[in-house]
C-alpha cells in the first residue's frame, strides 16, 4: 500500500520539476532573446541668426563644423560610438516668410554630414526680425528627437538681439524642450553684459544649458601642425574608395568633393579637420556609397540593378562586385587608421600650442567645451 501511494507522489514531483524546468528555460530564453537596442544618439540642433549683422557668425560656423564633428566623435557610451545627428535652422532673415516667423528648417536631424556642410555654405544673411522663442519651439516640435534618456539632445541658439522678441514666449518654448530632455544653450554675439541684460543668459539658465558670448566678427584662429599635409594626402586617397550607386549616387559623390573644396577655401586647417572627420565612424554614406551600404546590408549588391551602378561596373558579376567592394573597404580602413594615428599627434600638438596663448572663444570652442561637459554628466566618456 505504501509503495502504491508513493508512486503518484513521485510522478507529481517529476511533473512539477519538469514544469518548473520548462519555466526556467523559458526565462533563460527571454534573457537571451532581448530585442535589439537602438544605438545611442547625440543630437545637436544649431539655430543660427542670419540677419544682416551675422555674416561673421556664419563664417565661424563654416570654419568650425568639422572641428565640432571631431569633438563629437571622441564621445563614447558603454564603449560604443553613438550616432551623430545634426540639424540646422536659420532665423531672423527677412527673406523668409513672415508666416513662418522668419524661420527656416535647413536640414532635419541628419547623419549626412556633407549635406550639413553643403547647406551651411549656402547660407546668406538678410534683414532682421529675430524670434528666439519661435525658433526654439519649431526645433523642439519639428525634429525627431530620440526618446531614451541615455541620448544627448542639445539646442544651440546664436544671435545678437533681444532674446524675448516675437509672439512666442522663450520660457514656454524652453519648458517644452526640457520636457523632452532637450537642453538649450545660448550664444550671444557681443558683449557678455549685454547678453545678460537682453536675457540670453536667462534663456540658458531656464534651459539648464550654458550661456556664452563670442565676438562673431573675429576671424577663427588656426594652429598649423606638421601633420596637416600628410592628413590631406590621406584624404585624397580615401575619396577613391567610394563607390556610388543609386539615382543620386553620382551627385552625392560629386558633392563630397565640393565640400572638400569648401573646407579648403576656409583654410588648410579646416580642410584637415574635415579629413579627420572622414576617418571616423560618424562619417557614413550608406545612402549612396556601396562600401558603407554593405556594412549595413551584406546582401545589398545582389539587390542592385546594373543601371544603378557606375558605367565602369555595370558589366561586373555579383561575385566580382563583392570582391571590389571588399578591396575598397580594406583600403579605406587602412587609410582611416593612418589618419587616426596622425590626428592624435596633431591634436596633441594643437593642445600644446594653445596653452601658450590665451584665445577668445569662438563658436566652435564654445560648443565643443559645453558638449564635453554635458557628455560627462550624461555618463559618456571622452576618448581622444
mmCIF file of C-alpha atoms in Angstrom:
data_model
loop_
_atom_site.group_PDB
_atom_site.id
_atom_site.type_symbol
_atom_site.label_atom_id
_atom_site.label_comp_id
_atom_site.label_asym_id
_atom_site.label_seq_id
_atom_site.Cartn_x
_atom_site.Cartn_y
_atom_site.Cartn_z
ATOM 1 C CA UNK A 1 0.000 0.000 0.000
ATOM 2 C CA UNK A 2 2.815 2.357 0.908
ATOM 3 C CA UNK A 3 4.552 1.778 -2.414
ATOM 4 C CA UNK A 4 1.330 2.429 -4.354
ATOM 5 C CA UNK A 5 0.818 5.751 -2.597
ATOM 6 C CA UNK A 6 4.439 6.709 -3.154
ATOM 7 C CA UNK A 7 4.304 6.317 -6.940
ATOM 8 C CA UNK A 8 1.791 9.141 -7.616
ATOM 9 C CA UNK A 9 3.742 11.381 -5.271
ATOM 10 C CA UNK A 10 6.934 10.780 -7.251
ATOM 11 C CA UNK A 11 5.044 11.217 -10.534
ATOM 12 C CA UNK A 12 3.570 14.520 -9.325
ATOM 13 C CA UNK A 13 7.005 15.713 -8.217
ATOM 14 C CA UNK A 14 8.527 14.825 -11.596
ATOM 15 C CA UNK A 15 5.767 16.715 -13.452
ATOM 16 C CA UNK A 16 6.271 19.671 -11.115
ATOM 17 C CA UNK A 17 10.018 19.649 -11.651
ATOM 18 C CA UNK A 18 9.556 19.366 -15.389
ATOM 19 C CA UNK A 19 7.131 22.288 -15.376
ATOM 20 C CA UNK A 20 9.489 24.433 -13.318
ATOM 21 C CA UNK A 21 12.393 23.436 -15.524
ATOM 22 C CA UNK A 22 10.367 24.474 -18.570
ATOM 23 C CA UNK A 23 9.625 27.829 -16.948
ATOM 24 C CA UNK A 24 13.290 28.297 -16.110
ATOM 25 C CA UNK A 25 14.267 27.570 -19.711
ATOM 26 C CA UNK A 26 11.578 29.995 -20.851
ATOM 27 C CA UNK A 27 13.033 32.675 -18.592
ATOM 28 C CA UNK A 28 16.547 31.955 -19.852
ATOM 29 C CA UNK A 29 15.352 32.317 -23.428
ATOM 30 C CA UNK A 30 13.718 35.617 -22.525
ATOM 31 C CA UNK A 31 17.018 36.854 -21.187
ATOM 32 C CA UNK A 32 18.913 35.744 -24.293
ATOM 33 C CA UNK A 33 16.389 36.973 -26.822
ATOM 34 C CA UNK A 34 16.408 40.642 -25.856
ATOM 35 C CA UNK A 35 15.147 42.993 -28.529
ATOM 36 C CA UNK A 36 17.878 44.921 -30.321
ATOM 37 C CA UNK A 37 18.572 48.241 -28.631
ATOM 38 C CA UNK A 38 18.986 51.267 -30.875
ATOM 39 C CA UNK A 39 22.400 52.865 -30.905
ATOM 40 C CA UNK A 40 22.812 55.829 -28.571
ATOM 41 C CA UNK A 41 22.457 59.198 -30.294
ATOM 42 C CA UNK A 42 23.971 62.605 -29.845
ATOM 43 C CA UNK A 43 21.593 65.100 -31.431
ATOM 44 C CA UNK A 44 22.574 68.732 -31.896
ATOM 45 C CA UNK A 45 20.355 71.440 -33.387
ATOM 46 C CA UNK A 46 22.137 74.641 -34.453
ATOM 47 C CA UNK A 47 19.822 77.666 -34.641
ATOM 48 C CA UNK A 48 21.703 80.453 -36.408
ATOM 49 C CA UNK A 49 20.690 84.080 -36.737
ATOM 50 C CA UNK A 50 21.056 85.009 -40.430
ATOM 51 C CA UNK A 51 20.061 88.659 -40.133
ATOM 52 C CA UNK A 52 22.258 91.256 -41.844
ATOM 53 C CA UNK A 53 24.721 91.661 -38.963
ATOM 54 C CA UNK A 54 25.550 87.958 -38.695
ATOM 55 C CA UNK A 55 27.996 87.290 -41.538
ATOM 56 C CA UNK A 56 30.747 86.725 -39.000
ATOM 57 C CA UNK A 57 28.673 84.116 -37.156
ATOM 58 C CA UNK A 58 28.007 82.173 -40.360
ATOM 59 C CA UNK A 59 31.708 82.312 -41.257
ATOM 60 C CA UNK A 60 32.587 80.883 -37.850
ATOM 61 C CA UNK A 61 30.017 78.114 -38.300
ATOM 62 C CA UNK A 62 31.565 77.189 -41.669
ATOM 63 C CA UNK A 63 35.028 77.287 -40.112
ATOM 64 C CA UNK A 64 34.154 75.123 -37.135
ATOM 65 C CA UNK A 65 31.695 72.498 -38.415
ATOM 66 C CA UNK A 66 34.266 69.713 -38.825
ATOM 67 C CA UNK A 67 36.049 70.649 -35.629
ATOM 68 C CA UNK A 68 32.741 70.246 -33.761
ATOM 69 C CA UNK A 69 32.112 66.904 -35.502
ATOM 70 C CA UNK A 70 35.561 65.707 -34.402
ATOM 71 C CA UNK A 71 34.788 66.607 -30.796
ATOM 72 C CA UNK A 72 31.522 64.652 -31.012
ATOM 73 C CA UNK A 73 33.393 61.601 -32.351
ATOM 74 C CA UNK A 74 35.560 61.449 -29.208
ATOM 75 C CA UNK A 75 32.489 60.580 -27.114
ATOM 76 C CA UNK A 76 31.597 57.002 -26.241
ATOM 77 C CA UNK A 77 28.672 55.452 -24.359
ATOM 78 C CA UNK A 78 29.246 51.987 -22.861
ATOM 79 C CA UNK A 79 32.355 51.827 -25.008
ATOM 80 C CA UNK A 80 30.446 52.391 -28.260
ATOM 81 C CA UNK A 81 30.477 55.355 -30.608
ATOM 82 C CA UNK A 82 26.998 56.958 -30.696
ATOM 83 C CA UNK A 83 25.271 58.043 -33.883
ATOM 84 C CA UNK A 84 25.729 61.765 -34.502
ATOM 85 C CA UNK A 85 22.836 63.768 -35.909
ATOM 86 C CA UNK A 86 22.949 67.497 -36.649
ATOM 87 C CA UNK A 87 20.098 69.797 -37.624
ATOM 88 C CA UNK A 88 20.287 73.345 -38.980
ATOM 89 C CA UNK A 89 17.815 76.204 -38.644
ATOM 90 C CA UNK A 90 18.133 79.812 -39.708
ATOM 91 C CA UNK A 91 16.062 82.593 -38.193
ATOM 92 C CA UNK A 92 15.862 86.389 -38.297
ATOM 93 C CA UNK A 93 16.167 86.566 -42.074
ATOM 94 C CA UNK A 94 13.678 88.925 -43.763
ATOM 95 C CA UNK A 95 13.994 86.888 -46.942
ATOM 96 C CA UNK A 96 11.966 84.181 -45.214
ATOM 97 C CA UNK A 97 8.194 84.089 -44.797
ATOM 98 C CA UNK A 98 6.613 86.278 -42.144
ATOM 99 C CA UNK A 99 4.062 83.493 -41.553
ATOM 100 C CA UNK A 100 6.925 81.219 -40.507
ATOM 101 C CA UNK A 101 8.212 83.899 -38.098
ATOM 102 C CA UNK A 102 11.196 84.357 -40.463
ATOM 103 C CA UNK A 103 12.380 80.841 -39.643
ATOM 104 C CA UNK A 104 13.514 78.013 -41.941
ATOM 105 C CA UNK A 105 14.493 74.459 -41.181
ATOM 106 C CA UNK A 106 17.551 73.974 -43.377
ATOM 107 C CA UNK A 107 18.059 70.304 -42.550
ATOM 108 C CA UNK A 108 16.315 67.905 -40.157
ATOM 109 C CA UNK A 109 18.426 65.879 -37.725
ATOM 110 C CA UNK A 110 20.711 64.017 -40.080
ATOM 111 C CA UNK A 111 23.815 61.815 -40.159
ATOM 112 C CA UNK A 112 24.574 63.150 -43.666
ATOM 113 C CA UNK A 113 27.429 65.471 -42.718
ATOM 114 C CA UNK A 114 28.163 66.501 -46.304
ATOM 115 C CA UNK A 115 24.566 67.711 -46.575
ATOM 116 C CA UNK A 116 25.002 69.800 -43.408
ATOM 117 C CA UNK A 117 28.167 71.322 -44.880
ATOM 118 C CA UNK A 118 26.510 71.992 -48.243
ATOM 119 C CA UNK A 119 23.563 73.823 -46.676
ATOM 120 C CA UNK A 120 25.749 75.751 -44.256
ATOM 121 C CA UNK A 121 27.925 77.096 -47.068
ATOM 122 C CA UNK A 122 24.811 78.172 -48.970
ATOM 123 C CA UNK A 123 23.520 80.450 -46.177
ATOM 124 C CA UNK A 124 23.095 84.174 -46.873
ATOM 125 C CA UNK A 125 22.270 86.966 -44.420
ATOM 126 C CA UNK A 126 19.436 89.462 -44.885
ATOM 127 C CA UNK A 127 17.262 91.827 -42.811
ATOM 128 C CA UNK A 128 16.412 91.145 -39.207
ATOM 129 C CA UNK A 129 13.405 90.046 -37.096
ATOM 130 C CA UNK A 130 14.885 87.587 -34.621
ATOM 131 C CA UNK A 131 12.315 85.499 -32.742
ATOM 132 C CA UNK A 132 14.272 83.203 -30.422
ATOM 133 C CA UNK A 133 11.251 81.679 -28.689
ATOM 134 C CA UNK A 134 9.665 80.762 -32.012
ATOM 135 C CA UNK A 135 12.733 79.041 -33.462
ATOM 136 C CA UNK A 136 13.318 77.054 -30.248
ATOM 137 C CA UNK A 137 9.669 75.991 -30.380
ATOM 138 C CA UNK A 138 9.988 74.898 -34.027
ATOM 139 C CA UNK A 139 13.149 72.894 -33.371
ATOM 140 C CA UNK A 140 11.552 71.180 -30.375
ATOM 141 C CA UNK A 141 8.346 70.233 -32.182
ATOM 142 C CA UNK A 142 9.548 69.563 -35.720
ATOM 143 C CA UNK A 143 12.694 67.494 -35.204
ATOM 144 C CA UNK A 144 12.613 63.757 -34.491
ATOM 145 C CA UNK A 145 14.297 63.706 -31.109
ATOM 146 C CA UNK A 146 15.275 60.338 -29.638
ATOM 147 C CA UNK A 147 13.249 59.077 -26.670
ATOM 148 C CA UNK A 148 15.695 57.137 -24.465
ATOM 149 C CA UNK A 149 17.273 59.017 -21.555
ATOM 150 C CA UNK A 150 20.838 57.997 -22.450
ATOM 151 C CA UNK A 151 20.682 60.046 -25.664
ATOM 152 C CA UNK A 152 22.202 63.520 -25.528
ATOM 153 C CA UNK A 153 19.947 66.220 -27.008
ATOM 154 C CA UNK A 154 21.172 69.791 -27.291
ATOM 155 C CA UNK A 155 19.992 73.031 -28.853
ATOM 156 C CA UNK A 156 22.456 75.846 -29.539
ATOM 157 C CA UNK A 157 20.944 79.170 -30.490
ATOM 158 C CA UNK A 158 23.218 82.035 -31.572
ATOM 159 C CA UNK A 159 22.284 85.656 -32.245
ATOM 160 C CA UNK A 160 22.679 89.283 -31.125
ATOM 161 C CA UNK A 161 19.249 90.837 -30.494
ATOM 162 C CA UNK A 162 16.881 90.716 -27.511
ATOM 163 C CA UNK A 163 16.051 87.126 -26.600
ATOM 164 C CA UNK A 164 12.384 87.838 -25.878
ATOM 165 C CA UNK A 165 11.282 89.184 -29.281
ATOM 166 C CA UNK A 166 8.234 87.800 -31.101
ATOM 167 C CA UNK A 167 4.910 86.334 -30.063
ATOM 168 C CA UNK A 168 6.217 83.006 -28.714
ATOM 169 C CA UNK A 169 7.457 83.079 -25.115
ATOM 170 C CA UNK A 170 11.014 81.762 -24.900
ATOM 171 C CA UNK A 171 10.248 80.418 -21.426
ATOM 172 C CA UNK A 172 7.311 78.398 -22.699
ATOM 173 C CA UNK A 173 9.321 77.107 -25.677
ATOM 174 C CA UNK A 174 12.256 76.127 -23.464
ATOM 175 C CA UNK A 175 9.927 74.484 -20.941
ATOM 176 C CA UNK A 176 8.599 72.246 -23.734
ATOM 177 C CA UNK A 177 12.160 71.404 -24.766
ATOM 178 C CA UNK A 178 13.062 70.359 -21.226
ATOM 179 C CA UNK A 179 10.027 68.069 -21.078
ATOM 180 C CA UNK A 180 11.738 66.153 -23.891
ATOM 181 C CA UNK A 181 15.115 66.203 -22.118
ATOM 182 C CA UNK A 182 16.465 68.757 -24.626
ATOM 183 C CA UNK A 183 18.871 71.266 -23.104
ATOM 184 C CA UNK A 184 19.054 74.787 -24.516
ATOM 185 C CA UNK A 185 22.352 76.663 -24.783
ATOM 186 C CA UNK A 186 22.608 80.302 -25.806
ATOM 187 C CA UNK A 187 25.439 82.084 -27.604
ATOM 188 C CA UNK A 188 25.254 85.872 -27.620
ATOM 189 C CA UNK A 189 27.280 87.516 -30.365
ATOM 190 C CA UNK A 190 28.519 90.536 -28.481
ATOM 191 C CA UNK A 191 29.418 91.854 -25.046
ATOM 192 C CA UNK A 192 28.834 89.481 -22.131
ATOM 193 C CA UNK A 193 26.946 92.029 -20.021
ATOM 194 C CA UNK A 194 24.748 92.998 -22.965
ATOM 195 C CA UNK A 195 23.854 89.346 -23.478
ATOM 196 C CA UNK A 196 22.825 89.136 -19.834
ATOM 197 C CA UNK A 197 20.712 92.288 -19.999
ATOM 198 C CA UNK A 198 18.987 91.115 -23.198
ATOM 199 C CA UNK A 199 18.023 87.815 -21.498
ATOM 200 C CA UNK A 200 20.328 85.411 -23.344
ATOM 201 C CA UNK A 201 21.747 84.187 -20.060
ATOM 202 C CA UNK A 202 18.235 83.849 -18.663
ATOM 203 C CA UNK A 203 17.361 81.643 -21.635
ATOM 204 C CA UNK A 204 20.326 79.356 -20.925
ATOM 205 C CA UNK A 205 19.571 79.251 -17.198
ATOM 206 C CA UNK A 206 15.948 78.395 -17.917
ATOM 207 C CA UNK A 207 17.029 75.719 -20.408
ATOM 208 C CA UNK A 208 19.532 74.112 -17.974
ATOM 209 C CA UNK A 209 22.193 74.893 -20.533
ATOM 210 C CA UNK A 210 25.236 77.137 -20.832
ATOM 211 C CA UNK A 211 25.420 80.842 -21.661
ATOM 212 C CA UNK A 212 28.307 82.078 -23.790
ATOM 213 C CA UNK A 213 29.257 85.242 -25.542
ATOM 214 C CA UNK A 214 31.552 85.433 -28.567
ATOM 215 C CA UNK A 215 32.940 88.047 -30.918
ATOM 216 C CA UNK A 216 31.233 86.872 -34.089
ATOM 217 C CA UNK A 217 33.316 89.231 -36.217
ATOM 218 C CA UNK A 218 36.629 87.813 -35.073
ATOM 219 C CA UNK A 219 38.273 85.528 -37.600
ATOM 220 C CA UNK A 220 38.872 81.986 -36.386
ATOM 221 C CA UNK A 221 42.495 81.402 -35.445
ATOM 222 C CA UNK A 222 44.044 78.119 -36.532
ATOM 223 C CA UNK A 223 47.177 76.342 -35.427
ATOM 224 C CA UNK A 224 49.068 74.793 -38.335
ATOM 225 C CA UNK A 225 50.751 71.481 -37.489
ATOM 226 C CA UNK A 226 53.452 69.288 -39.043
ATOM 227 C CA UNK A 227 50.792 66.615 -39.684
ATOM 228 C CA UNK A 228 48.321 68.617 -41.801
ATOM 229 C CA UNK A 229 49.887 67.867 -45.167
ATOM 230 C CA UNK A 230 50.109 64.118 -44.536
ATOM 231 C CA UNK A 231 46.458 64.002 -43.446
ATOM 232 C CA UNK A 232 45.432 65.942 -46.574
ATOM 233 C CA UNK A 233 47.202 63.404 -48.782
ATOM 234 C CA UNK A 234 45.341 60.601 -46.993
ATOM 235 C CA UNK A 235 42.061 62.414 -47.704
ATOM 236 C CA UNK A 236 42.783 62.414 -51.430
ATOM 237 C CA UNK A 237 43.339 58.653 -51.267
ATOM 238 C CA UNK A 238 40.253 57.922 -49.173
ATOM 239 C CA UNK A 239 37.968 59.595 -51.724
ATOM 240 C CA UNK A 240 38.977 56.930 -54.244
ATOM 241 C CA UNK A 241 37.491 54.197 -52.026
ATOM 242 C CA UNK A 242 33.905 55.404 -52.505
ATOM 243 C CA UNK A 243 31.656 53.558 -54.980
ATOM 244 C CA UNK A 244 28.500 55.487 -55.773
ATOM 245 C CA UNK A 245 25.205 53.720 -56.506
ATOM 246 C CA UNK A 246 21.566 54.657 -56.976
ATOM 247 C CA UNK A 247 19.826 57.598 -58.626
ATOM 248 C CA UNK A 248 21.606 60.220 -56.501
ATOM 249 C CA UNK A 249 24.906 58.396 -56.052
ATOM 250 C CA UNK A 250 26.954 60.259 -58.673
ATOM 251 C CA UNK A 251 25.702 63.661 -57.472
ATOM 252 C CA UNK A 252 26.403 62.763 -53.836
ATOM 253 C CA UNK A 253 29.928 61.643 -54.686
ATOM 254 C CA UNK A 254 30.483 64.912 -56.529
ATOM 255 C CA UNK A 255 29.141 66.805 -53.503
ATOM 256 C CA UNK A 256 31.732 65.067 -51.327
ATOM 257 C CA UNK A 257 34.449 66.678 -53.452
ATOM 258 C CA UNK A 258 32.606 70.030 -53.405
ATOM 259 C CA UNK A 259 32.571 70.024 -49.605
ATOM 260 C CA UNK A 260 36.299 69.220 -49.623
ATOM 261 C CA UNK A 261 36.783 72.349 -51.728
ATOM 262 C CA UNK A 262 34.537 74.426 -49.437
ATOM 263 C CA UNK A 263 36.631 73.369 -46.462
ATOM 264 C CA UNK A 264 39.845 74.248 -48.318
ATOM 265 C CA UNK A 265 38.518 77.724 -49.148
ATOM 266 C CA UNK A 266 38.107 78.442 -45.432
ATOM 267 C CA UNK A 267 41.616 77.299 -44.505
ATOM 268 C CA UNK A 268 44.075 74.418 -44.795
ATOM 269 C CA UNK A 269 43.429 73.574 -41.130
ATOM 270 C CA UNK A 270 39.672 73.396 -41.719
ATOM 271 C CA UNK A 271 40.248 71.006 -44.625
ATOM 272 C CA UNK A 272 42.409 68.880 -42.329
ATOM 273 C CA UNK A 273 39.606 68.857 -39.729
ATOM 274 C CA UNK A 274 37.246 67.570 -42.424
ATOM 275 C CA UNK A 275 39.722 64.867 -43.446
ATOM 276 C CA UNK A 276 39.907 63.711 -39.825
ATOM 277 C CA UNK A 277 36.090 63.589 -39.694
ATOM 278 C CA UNK A 278 36.066 61.351 -42.772
ATOM 279 C CA UNK A 279 38.178 58.798 -40.910
ATOM 280 C CA UNK A 280 35.523 58.425 -38.182
ATOM 281 C CA UNK A 281 32.523 56.100 -37.918
ATOM 282 C CA UNK A 282 30.236 59.149 -37.772
ATOM 283 C CA UNK A 283 31.053 59.978 -41.394
ATOM 284 C CA UNK A 284 28.903 57.377 -43.135
ATOM 285 C CA UNK A 285 27.226 57.478 -46.520
ATOM 286 C CA UNK A 286 25.235 54.273 -46.852
ATOM 287 C CA UNK A 287 22.580 56.098 -48.909
ATOM 288 C CA UNK A 288 24.970 56.459 -51.863
ATOM 289 C CA UNK A 289 28.248 54.623 -51.141
ATOM 290 C CA UNK A 290 28.250 50.865 -51.741
ATOM 291 C CA UNK A 291 31.062 50.195 -49.258
ATOM 292 C CA UNK A 292 29.096 51.743 -46.385
ATOM 293 C CA UNK A 293 25.859 50.174 -47.621
ATOM 294 C CA UNK A 294 27.278 46.643 -47.475
ATOM 295 C CA UNK A 295 28.257 47.186 -43.829
ATOM 296 C CA UNK A 296 24.540 47.564 -43.022
ATOM 297 C CA UNK A 297 23.217 45.092 -45.581
ATOM 298 C CA UNK A 298 25.529 42.247 -46.615
ATOM 299 C CA UNK A 299 23.218 41.281 -49.479
ATOM 300 C CA UNK A 300 22.912 44.784 -50.901
ATOM 301 C CA UNK A 301 24.968 44.083 -54.047
ATOM 302 C CA UNK A 302 22.702 41.284 -55.264
ATOM 303 C CA UNK A 303 19.676 43.598 -54.973
ATOM 304 C CA UNK A 304 21.107 46.324 -57.190
ATOM 305 C CA UNK A 305 20.148 46.822 -60.817
ATOM 306 C CA UNK A 306 23.035 47.292 -63.235
ATOM 307 C CA UNK A 307 21.889 50.786 -64.166
ATOM 308 C CA UNK A 308 22.228 51.830 -60.508
ATOM 309 C CA UNK A 309 25.986 51.317 -60.707
ATOM 310 C CA UNK A 310 28.703 53.470 -62.323
ATOM 311 C CA UNK A 311 29.141 52.639 -66.027
ATOM 312 C CA UNK A 312 32.534 51.008 -65.481
ATOM 313 C CA UNK A 313 30.995 48.484 -63.045
ATOM 314 C CA UNK A 314 27.785 47.614 -64.883
ATOM 315 C CA UNK A 315 29.294 44.621 -66.666
ATOM 316 C CA UNK A 316 30.642 43.077 -63.462
ATOM 317 C CA UNK A 317 29.120 39.970 -61.905
ATOM 318 C CA UNK A 318 27.866 39.931 -58.323
ATOM 319 C CA UNK A 319 30.956 37.993 -57.235
ATOM 320 C CA UNK A 320 33.268 40.482 -58.952
ATOM 321 C CA UNK A 321 31.443 43.420 -57.360
ATOM 322 C CA UNK A 322 31.671 41.824 -53.922
ATOM 323 C CA UNK A 323 35.420 41.415 -54.387
ATOM 324 C CA UNK A 324 35.824 45.056 -55.492
ATOM 325 C CA UNK A 325 33.798 46.312 -52.518
ATOM 326 C CA UNK A 326 35.826 44.151 -50.108
ATOM 327 C CA UNK A 327 39.078 45.536 -51.508
ATOM 328 C CA UNK A 328 37.845 49.144 -51.230
ATOM 329 C CA UNK A 329 36.680 48.500 -47.669
ATOM 330 C CA UNK A 330 40.113 47.193 -46.637
ATOM 331 C CA UNK A 331 41.831 50.079 -48.410
ATOM 332 C CA UNK A 332 39.606 52.637 -46.659
ATOM 333 C CA UNK A 333 40.129 51.087 -43.241
ATOM 334 C CA UNK A 334 43.901 51.193 -43.731
ATOM 335 C CA UNK A 335 43.780 54.898 -44.659
ATOM 336 C CA UNK A 336 41.415 55.675 -41.771
ATOM 337 C CA UNK A 337 43.824 54.059 -39.308
ATOM 338 C CA UNK A 338 46.668 56.102 -40.765
ATOM 339 C CA UNK A 339 44.657 59.313 -40.385
ATOM 340 C CA UNK A 340 43.669 58.330 -36.842
ATOM 341 C CA UNK A 341 47.319 57.997 -35.770
ATOM 342 C CA UNK A 342 48.228 61.314 -37.399
ATOM 343 C CA UNK A 343 45.140 63.040 -35.949
ATOM 344 C CA UNK A 344 46.116 62.126 -32.375
ATOM 345 C CA UNK A 345 49.585 63.579 -32.895
ATOM 346 C CA UNK A 346 48.043 66.660 -34.489
ATOM 347 C CA UNK A 347 45.634 67.187 -31.586
ATOM 348 C CA UNK A 348 48.446 66.857 -29.039
ATOM 349 C CA UNK A 349 50.434 69.468 -30.961
ATOM 350 C CA UNK A 350 47.438 71.852 -31.075
ATOM 351 C CA UNK A 351 46.757 71.458 -27.348
ATOM 352 C CA UNK A 352 50.402 72.184 -26.509
ATOM 353 C CA UNK A 353 50.472 75.299 -28.690
ATOM 354 C CA UNK A 354 47.076 76.514 -27.417
ATOM 355 C CA UNK A 355 48.404 76.699 -23.856
ATOM 356 C CA UNK A 356 50.984 79.261 -24.948
ATOM 357 C CA UNK A 357 48.398 81.859 -25.928
ATOM 358 C CA UNK A 358 45.019 82.869 -24.490
ATOM 359 C CA UNK A 359 42.476 82.976 -27.287
ATOM 360 C CA UNK A 360 38.931 84.302 -27.121
ATOM 361 C CA UNK A 361 36.217 81.701 -27.510
ATOM 362 C CA UNK A 362 34.704 81.390 -30.961
ATOM 363 C CA UNK A 363 31.587 79.466 -31.919
ATOM 364 C CA UNK A 364 33.394 76.139 -32.254
ATOM 365 C CA UNK A 365 35.316 76.331 -28.992
ATOM 366 C CA UNK A 366 32.132 77.377 -27.189
ATOM 367 C CA UNK A 367 30.115 74.430 -28.487
ATOM 368 C CA UNK A 368 32.954 71.926 -28.046
ATOM 369 C CA UNK A 369 33.557 72.885 -24.414
ATOM 370 C CA UNK A 370 29.908 72.574 -23.455
ATOM 371 C CA UNK A 371 29.356 69.320 -25.383
ATOM 372 C CA UNK A 372 32.141 67.604 -23.438
ATOM 373 C CA UNK A 373 30.778 68.946 -20.132
ATOM 374 C CA UNK A 374 27.241 67.708 -20.921
ATOM 375 C CA UNK A 375 28.579 64.351 -22.085
ATOM 376 C CA UNK A 376 30.328 63.670 -18.787
ATOM 377 C CA UNK A 377 27.144 64.453 -16.846
ATOM 378 C CA UNK A 378 25.199 62.018 -19.075
ATOM 379 C CA UNK A 379 27.686 59.204 -18.459
ATOM 380 C CA UNK A 380 29.669 59.427 -21.697
ATOM 381 C CA UNK A 381 33.435 59.023 -21.764
ATOM 382 C CA UNK A 382 35.877 61.098 -23.826
ATOM 383 C CA UNK A 383 38.425 59.127 -25.852
ATOM 384 C CA UNK A 384 40.930 61.304 -27.678
#
